[in-house]
CSV table of C-alpha atoms in Angstrom, one decimal:
chain,number,residue,atom,x,y,z
G,1,MET,CA,-73.0,35.0,25.7
G,2,SER,CA,-69.5,35.2,27.2
G,3,LEU,CA,-69.4,34.4,30.9
G,4,ARG,CA,-68.1,36.9,33.5
G,5,ASN,CA,-66.4,35.9,36.7
G,6,TYR,CA,-68.6,38.5,38.5
G,7,THR,CA,-72.2,39.3,38.8
G,8,PHE,CA,-71.9,43.1,38.7
G,9,LYS,CA,-72.5,45.2,35.6
G,10,ASP,CA,-69.2,45.8,33.7
G,11,VAL,CA,-69.1,49.5,34.5
G,12,VAL,CA,-69.7,48.8,38.2
G,13,MET,CA,-67.0,46.2,38.3
G,14,LEU,CA,-64.4,48.4,36.6
G,15,MET,CA,-65.2,51.5,38.7
G,16,ALA,CA,-65.0,49.4,41.9
G,17,ALA,CA,-61.7,47.9,40.7
G,18,LYS,CA,-60.3,51.3,40.1
G,19,THR,CA,-61.4,52.5,43.5
G,20,ILE,CA,-59.6,49.6,45.1
G,21,LEU,CA,-56.4,50.3,43.1
G,22,GLN,CA,-56.4,54.0,44.1
G,23,SER,CA,-56.8,52.9,47.7
G,24,MET,CA,-53.8,50.6,47.2
G,25,LEU,CA,-51.8,53.5,45.7
G,26,GLU,CA,-52.6,55.7,48.7
G,27,ASN,CA,-51.5,53.0,51.1
G,28,LEU,CA,-48.6,51.6,49.2
G,29,GLY,CA,-46.1,52.6,51.8
G,30,GLU,CA,-47.6,49.9,54.1
G,31,LEU,CA,-48.8,47.4,51.5
G,32,SER,CA,-45.4,47.2,49.7
G,33,LYS,CA,-44.1,45.5,52.8
G,34,VAL,CA,-46.5,42.6,52.2
G,35,ARG,CA,-45.5,41.8,48.6
G,36,THR,CA,-42.3,42.8,46.8
G,37,ASN,CA,-44.1,43.2,43.4
G,38,TRP,CA,-46.6,45.7,44.8
G,39,THR,CA,-44.8,48.8,43.5
G,40,GLU,CA,-46.1,52.1,42.3
G,41,ALA,CA,-45.3,51.1,38.7
G,42,TYR,CA,-47.4,47.9,39.2
G,43,VAL,CA,-50.4,49.7,40.5
G,44,THR,CA,-50.2,52.5,37.9
G,45,GLU,CA,-50.1,49.9,35.2
G,46,LEU,CA,-53.2,48.2,36.5
G,47,ILE,CA,-55.1,51.5,36.8
G,48,LEU,CA,-54.1,52.2,33.1
G,49,LYS,CA,-55.4,48.8,32.2
G,50,VAL,CA,-58.8,49.6,33.8
G,51,ASP,CA,-58.9,53.0,32.0
G,52,THR,CA,-58.0,51.3,28.7
G,53,ALA,CA,-60.7,48.7,29.2
G,54,ILE,CA,-63.3,51.4,29.8
G,55,GLU,CA,-62.2,53.4,26.8
G,56,ASN,CA,-61.9,50.4,24.4
G,57,PHE,CA,-64.6,48.0,25.4
G,58,LEU,CA,-67.6,49.5,27.3
G,59,GLY,CA,-70.5,50.4,25.1
G,60,LEU,CA,-72.0,47.3,23.5
G,61,ASP,CA,-75.3,49.0,24.0
G,62,LYS,CA,-74.4,52.7,24.1
G,63,GLN,CA,-77.6,53.8,25.7
G,64,GLN,CA,-77.7,51.0,28.2
G,65,SER,CA,-74.1,51.7,29.2
G,66,LEU,CA,-74.8,55.4,29.6
G,67,ARG,CA,-77.9,54.6,31.7
G,68,GLU,CA,-75.8,52.3,33.9
G,69,ALA,CA,-73.1,55.0,34.4
G,70,THR,CA,-75.8,57.7,35.1
G,71,ASP,CA,-77.5,55.4,37.6
G,72,LEU,CA,-74.2,54.8,39.3
G,73,LEU,CA,-73.5,58.6,39.4
G,74,ASN,CA,-77.0,59.3,40.8
G,75,SER,CA,-76.6,56.5,43.5
G,76,ILE,CA,-73.4,58.2,44.8
G,77,MET,CA,-74.9,61.8,44.7
G,78,ALA,CA,-77.8,61.1,46.9
G,79,PRO,CA,-75.9,59.7,50.0
G,80,ALA,CA,-73.1,62.2,49.5
G,81,LEU,CA,-75.6,65.1,49.7
G,82,ARG,CA,-77.3,63.5,52.7
G,83,ASP,CA,-74.1,63.1,54.6
G,84,LEU,CA,-72.9,66.6,53.8
G,85,ALA,CA,-76.1,68.0,55.1
G,86,PHE,CA,-75.9,65.9,58.2
G,87,VAL,CA,-72.3,67.1,59.0
G,88,LYS,CA,-73.3,70.7,58.3
G,89,THR,CA,-76.2,70.5,60.8
G,90,GLN,CA,-74.0,69.0,63.5
G,91,ILE,CA,-71.4,71.7,63.1
G,92,GLU,CA,-74.1,74.4,63.3
G,93,VAL,CA,-75.4,72.8,66.5
G,94,ASP,CA,-72.0,72.0,68.1
G,95,PHE,CA,-70.1,75.3,67.4
G,96,ALA,CA,-72.7,78.1,67.2
G,97,LYS,CA,-70.5,81.2,66.8
G,98,GLU,CA,-67.6,79.5,65.1
G,99,ALA,CA,-69.9,77.5,62.7
G,100,GLY,CA,-69.8,80.1,60.0
G,101,GLU,CA,-66.0,80.1,59.5
G,102,MET,CA,-65.8,76.3,59.9
G,103,LEU,CA,-68.5,75.8,57.2
G,104,LYS,CA,-66.8,78.2,54.9
G,105,SER,CA,-63.5,76.4,55.2
G,106,LEU,CA,-65.3,73.2,54.2
G,107,GLY,CA,-67.3,74.7,51.3
G,108,LEU,CA,-70.5,74.2,53.2
G,109,ASN,CA,-71.4,77.9,53.7
G,110,LYS,CA,-73.9,77.7,50.8
G,111,ASN,CA,-77.1,75.9,49.9
G,112,ILE,CA,-76.0,72.4,49.0
G,113,HIS,CA,-79.3,71.1,47.9
G,114,GLY,CA,-80.0,70.9,44.1
G,115,VAL,CA,-76.4,71.1,43.0
G,116,ASN,CA,-75.4,69.4,39.8
G,117,GLN,CA,-72.8,66.7,39.2
G,118,GLU,CA,-69.9,69.1,38.7
G,119,GLY,CA,-71.1,71.3,41.6
G,120,LEU,CA,-71.1,68.4,44.0
G,121,ILE,CA,-67.7,67.2,42.9
G,122,GLU,CA,-66.3,70.7,43.6
G,123,LEU,CA,-68.1,70.8,46.9
G,124,LEU,CA,-66.8,67.4,48.0
G,125,TYR,CA,-63.2,68.4,47.1
G,126,SER,CA,-63.6,71.6,49.0
G,127,PHE,CA,-64.7,69.5,52.0
G,128,LYS,CA,-61.8,67.1,51.5
G,129,LYS,CA,-59.3,69.9,51.3
G,130,GLY,CA,-60.7,71.8,54.3
G,131,MET,CA,-61.0,68.7,56.5
G,132,THR,CA,-57.5,68.9,57.9
G,133,PRO,CA,-56.5,66.5,60.7
G,134,LYS,CA,-56.9,69.4,63.2
G,135,GLN,CA,-60.3,70.3,61.9
G,136,LYS,CA,-61.4,66.7,62.0
G,137,THR,CA,-60.3,66.3,65.6
G,138,THR,CA,-62.1,69.5,66.6
G,139,ILE,CA,-65.3,68.3,65.0
G,140,THR,CA,-65.3,64.7,66.1
G,141,GLN,CA,-64.5,65.6,69.7
G,142,LYS,CA,-68.0,67.2,69.8
G,143,GLY,CA,-69.6,63.9,68.7
G,144,THR,CA,-69.6,63.8,64.9
G,145,SER,CA,-68.6,60.4,63.7
G,146,PRO,CA,-65.1,60.2,62.1
G,147,VAL,CA,-66.5,57.4,59.9
G,148,LEU,CA,-69.1,59.8,58.5
G,149,ILE,CA,-66.3,62.3,57.7
G,150,ASP,CA,-64.1,59.7,56.1
G,151,GLY,CA,-67.0,58.5,54.0
G,152,ILE,CA,-67.6,62.0,52.6
G,153,VAL,CA,-63.9,62.3,51.8
G,154,ALA,CA,-64.1,59.0,49.9
G,155,TYR,CA,-67.2,60.2,47.9
G,156,ALA,CA,-65.0,62.9,46.3
G,157,THR,CA,-63.0,60.3,44.4
G,158,GLN,CA,-65.9,58.0,43.8
G,159,LEU,CA,-68.1,60.7,42.3
G,160,GLN,CA,-65.3,62.0,40.1
G,161,GLN,CA,-64.6,58.5,38.8
G,162,ALA,CA,-68.3,57.9,38.1
G,163,ASN,CA,-68.6,61.2,36.3
G,164,LEU,CA,-65.5,60.4,34.1
G,165,SER,CA,-67.0,57.0,33.4
G,166,GLN,CA,-70.2,58.5,32.2
G,167,GLU,CA,-68.3,60.8,29.9
G,168,SER,CA,-66.1,58.0,28.5
G,169,LEU,CA,-69.1,56.0,27.5
G,170,LYS,CA,-70.6,58.6,25.2
G,171,SER,CA,-68.6,57.8,22.1
G,172,SER,CA,-68.2,54.0,22.2
G,173,THR,CA,-70.6,51.9,20.1
G,174,GLN,CA,-68.6,48.7,19.5
G,175,GLU,CA,-69.7,45.2,20.5
G,176,VAL,CA,-68.2,43.6,23.7
G,177,SER,CA,-66.1,40.9,22.2
G,178,GLN,CA,-64.6,37.8,23.8
G,179,GLU,CA,-61.4,39.8,24.1
G,180,ALA,CA,-63.3,42.4,26.2
G,181,VAL,CA,-64.8,39.8,28.5
G,182,ASP,CA,-61.4,38.2,28.9
G,183,THR,CA,-59.9,41.6,29.8
G,184,PHE,CA,-62.7,42.3,32.3
G,185,ASN,CA,-62.3,38.9,33.9
G,186,GLY,CA,-58.5,39.4,34.1
G,187,ILE,CA,-58.9,42.7,35.8
G,188,TYR,CA,-61.5,41.4,38.3
G,189,THR,CA,-59.4,38.3,39.2
G,190,GLU,CA,-56.3,40.4,39.8
G,191,VAL,CA,-57.9,43.1,41.8
G,192,ILE,CA,-60.0,40.8,43.9
G,193,GLY,CA,-56.8,38.9,44.7
G,194,ILE,CA,-55.2,42.2,45.8
G,195,GLY,CA,-58.2,43.0,47.9
G,196,LYS,CA,-58.2,39.7,49.7
G,197,ILE,CA,-54.5,40.1,50.7
G,198,ALA,CA,-54.9,43.8,51.6
G,199,SER,CA,-58.1,43.2,53.6
G,200,LYS,CA,-56.3,40.5,55.6
G,201,PHE,CA,-53.4,42.9,56.2
G,202,TYR,CA,-55.9,45.5,57.5
G,203,GLN,CA,-58.1,43.0,59.4
G,204,ASN,CA,-57.9,45.1,62.6
G,205,ASP,CA,-58.6,48.4,60.8
G,206,ARG,CA,-62.3,48.1,59.6
G,207,LEU,CA,-62.3,51.3,57.6
G,208,LYS,CA,-59.2,50.4,55.6
G,209,LYS,CA,-60.3,46.7,55.3
G,210,ASN,CA,-63.6,47.8,53.7
G,211,GLN,CA,-61.6,49.9,51.1
G,212,PHE,CA,-60.2,46.6,49.8
G,213,THR,CA,-63.3,44.4,50.0
G,214,PHE,CA,-64.9,44.3,46.6
G,215,THR,CA,-68.5,43.9,47.8
G,216,LYS,CA,-68.1,46.7,50.4
G,217,VAL,CA,-66.7,49.1,47.7
G,218,VAL,CA,-69.6,48.3,45.4
G,219,LYS,CA,-72.1,48.8,48.3
G,220,LYS,CA,-70.5,52.1,49.0
G,221,MET,CA,-71.4,53.1,45.5
G,222,GLY,CA,-75.0,52.5,46.4
G,223,ILE,CA,-75.4,49.2,44.5
G,224,ALA,CA,-76.1,45.9,46.3
G,225,PRO,CA,-74.4,42.9,44.8
G,226,LYS,CA,-76.5,39.9,43.7
G,227,LYS,CA,-74.4,37.6,45.8
G,228,GLU,CA,-71.3,37.5,48.0
G,229,GLU,CA,-68.4,37.7,45.6
G,230,GLU,CA,-65.7,36.8,48.1
G,231,PRO,CA,-65.5,35.0,51.5
G,232,VAL,CA,-65.6,37.2,54.5
G,233,THR,CA,-62.2,37.5,56.1
G,234,PRO,CA,-62.4,36.5,59.8
């Protein structure tokens, strides 16, 4: 059996790597000042490498891989629905008369329980679009945690990625070769290196730092790692 440089399942590692790379792309204006080779072309190429690895190599055991992707999807859905319901309740309590319009602007003016994968993705993107800086300030000034809101916004991307991963695994039946393992290890090594530098850069910004810490990203997906994959940056 070929050895991995990580203890996560392949699908979890790849989706976490892609999440970190997308965070990198979103913060490239700041991060490009740290390293001259951190360009949009560089990050885009890495994201393509992850997507290609998912398409070409995942699926040694088709049913097992599909179960892993489905479990990952379900692990994201539960906390996303919980947090949406929590924010909805706080808005209803804090704003009374204005709550109806506010909830409508965030896509929360409907029963959010029991929605399917596609429905939740749509709901999360409605929330993300409606949560303007002004709206966020208004809500958080009443006591709702900004970390809770930021977490829900992040779920939109995570859930979409997990959903796409599940779909991408439906047609692949080939064995995971040594080439595949080497590709996975290469992606992990490069992305965790990026994460260590970026998390150091954001050492005084906990929210952003966590977006580049591999174990934190995996935990956000609802999956606890078997062991610490990287040293904690002081």
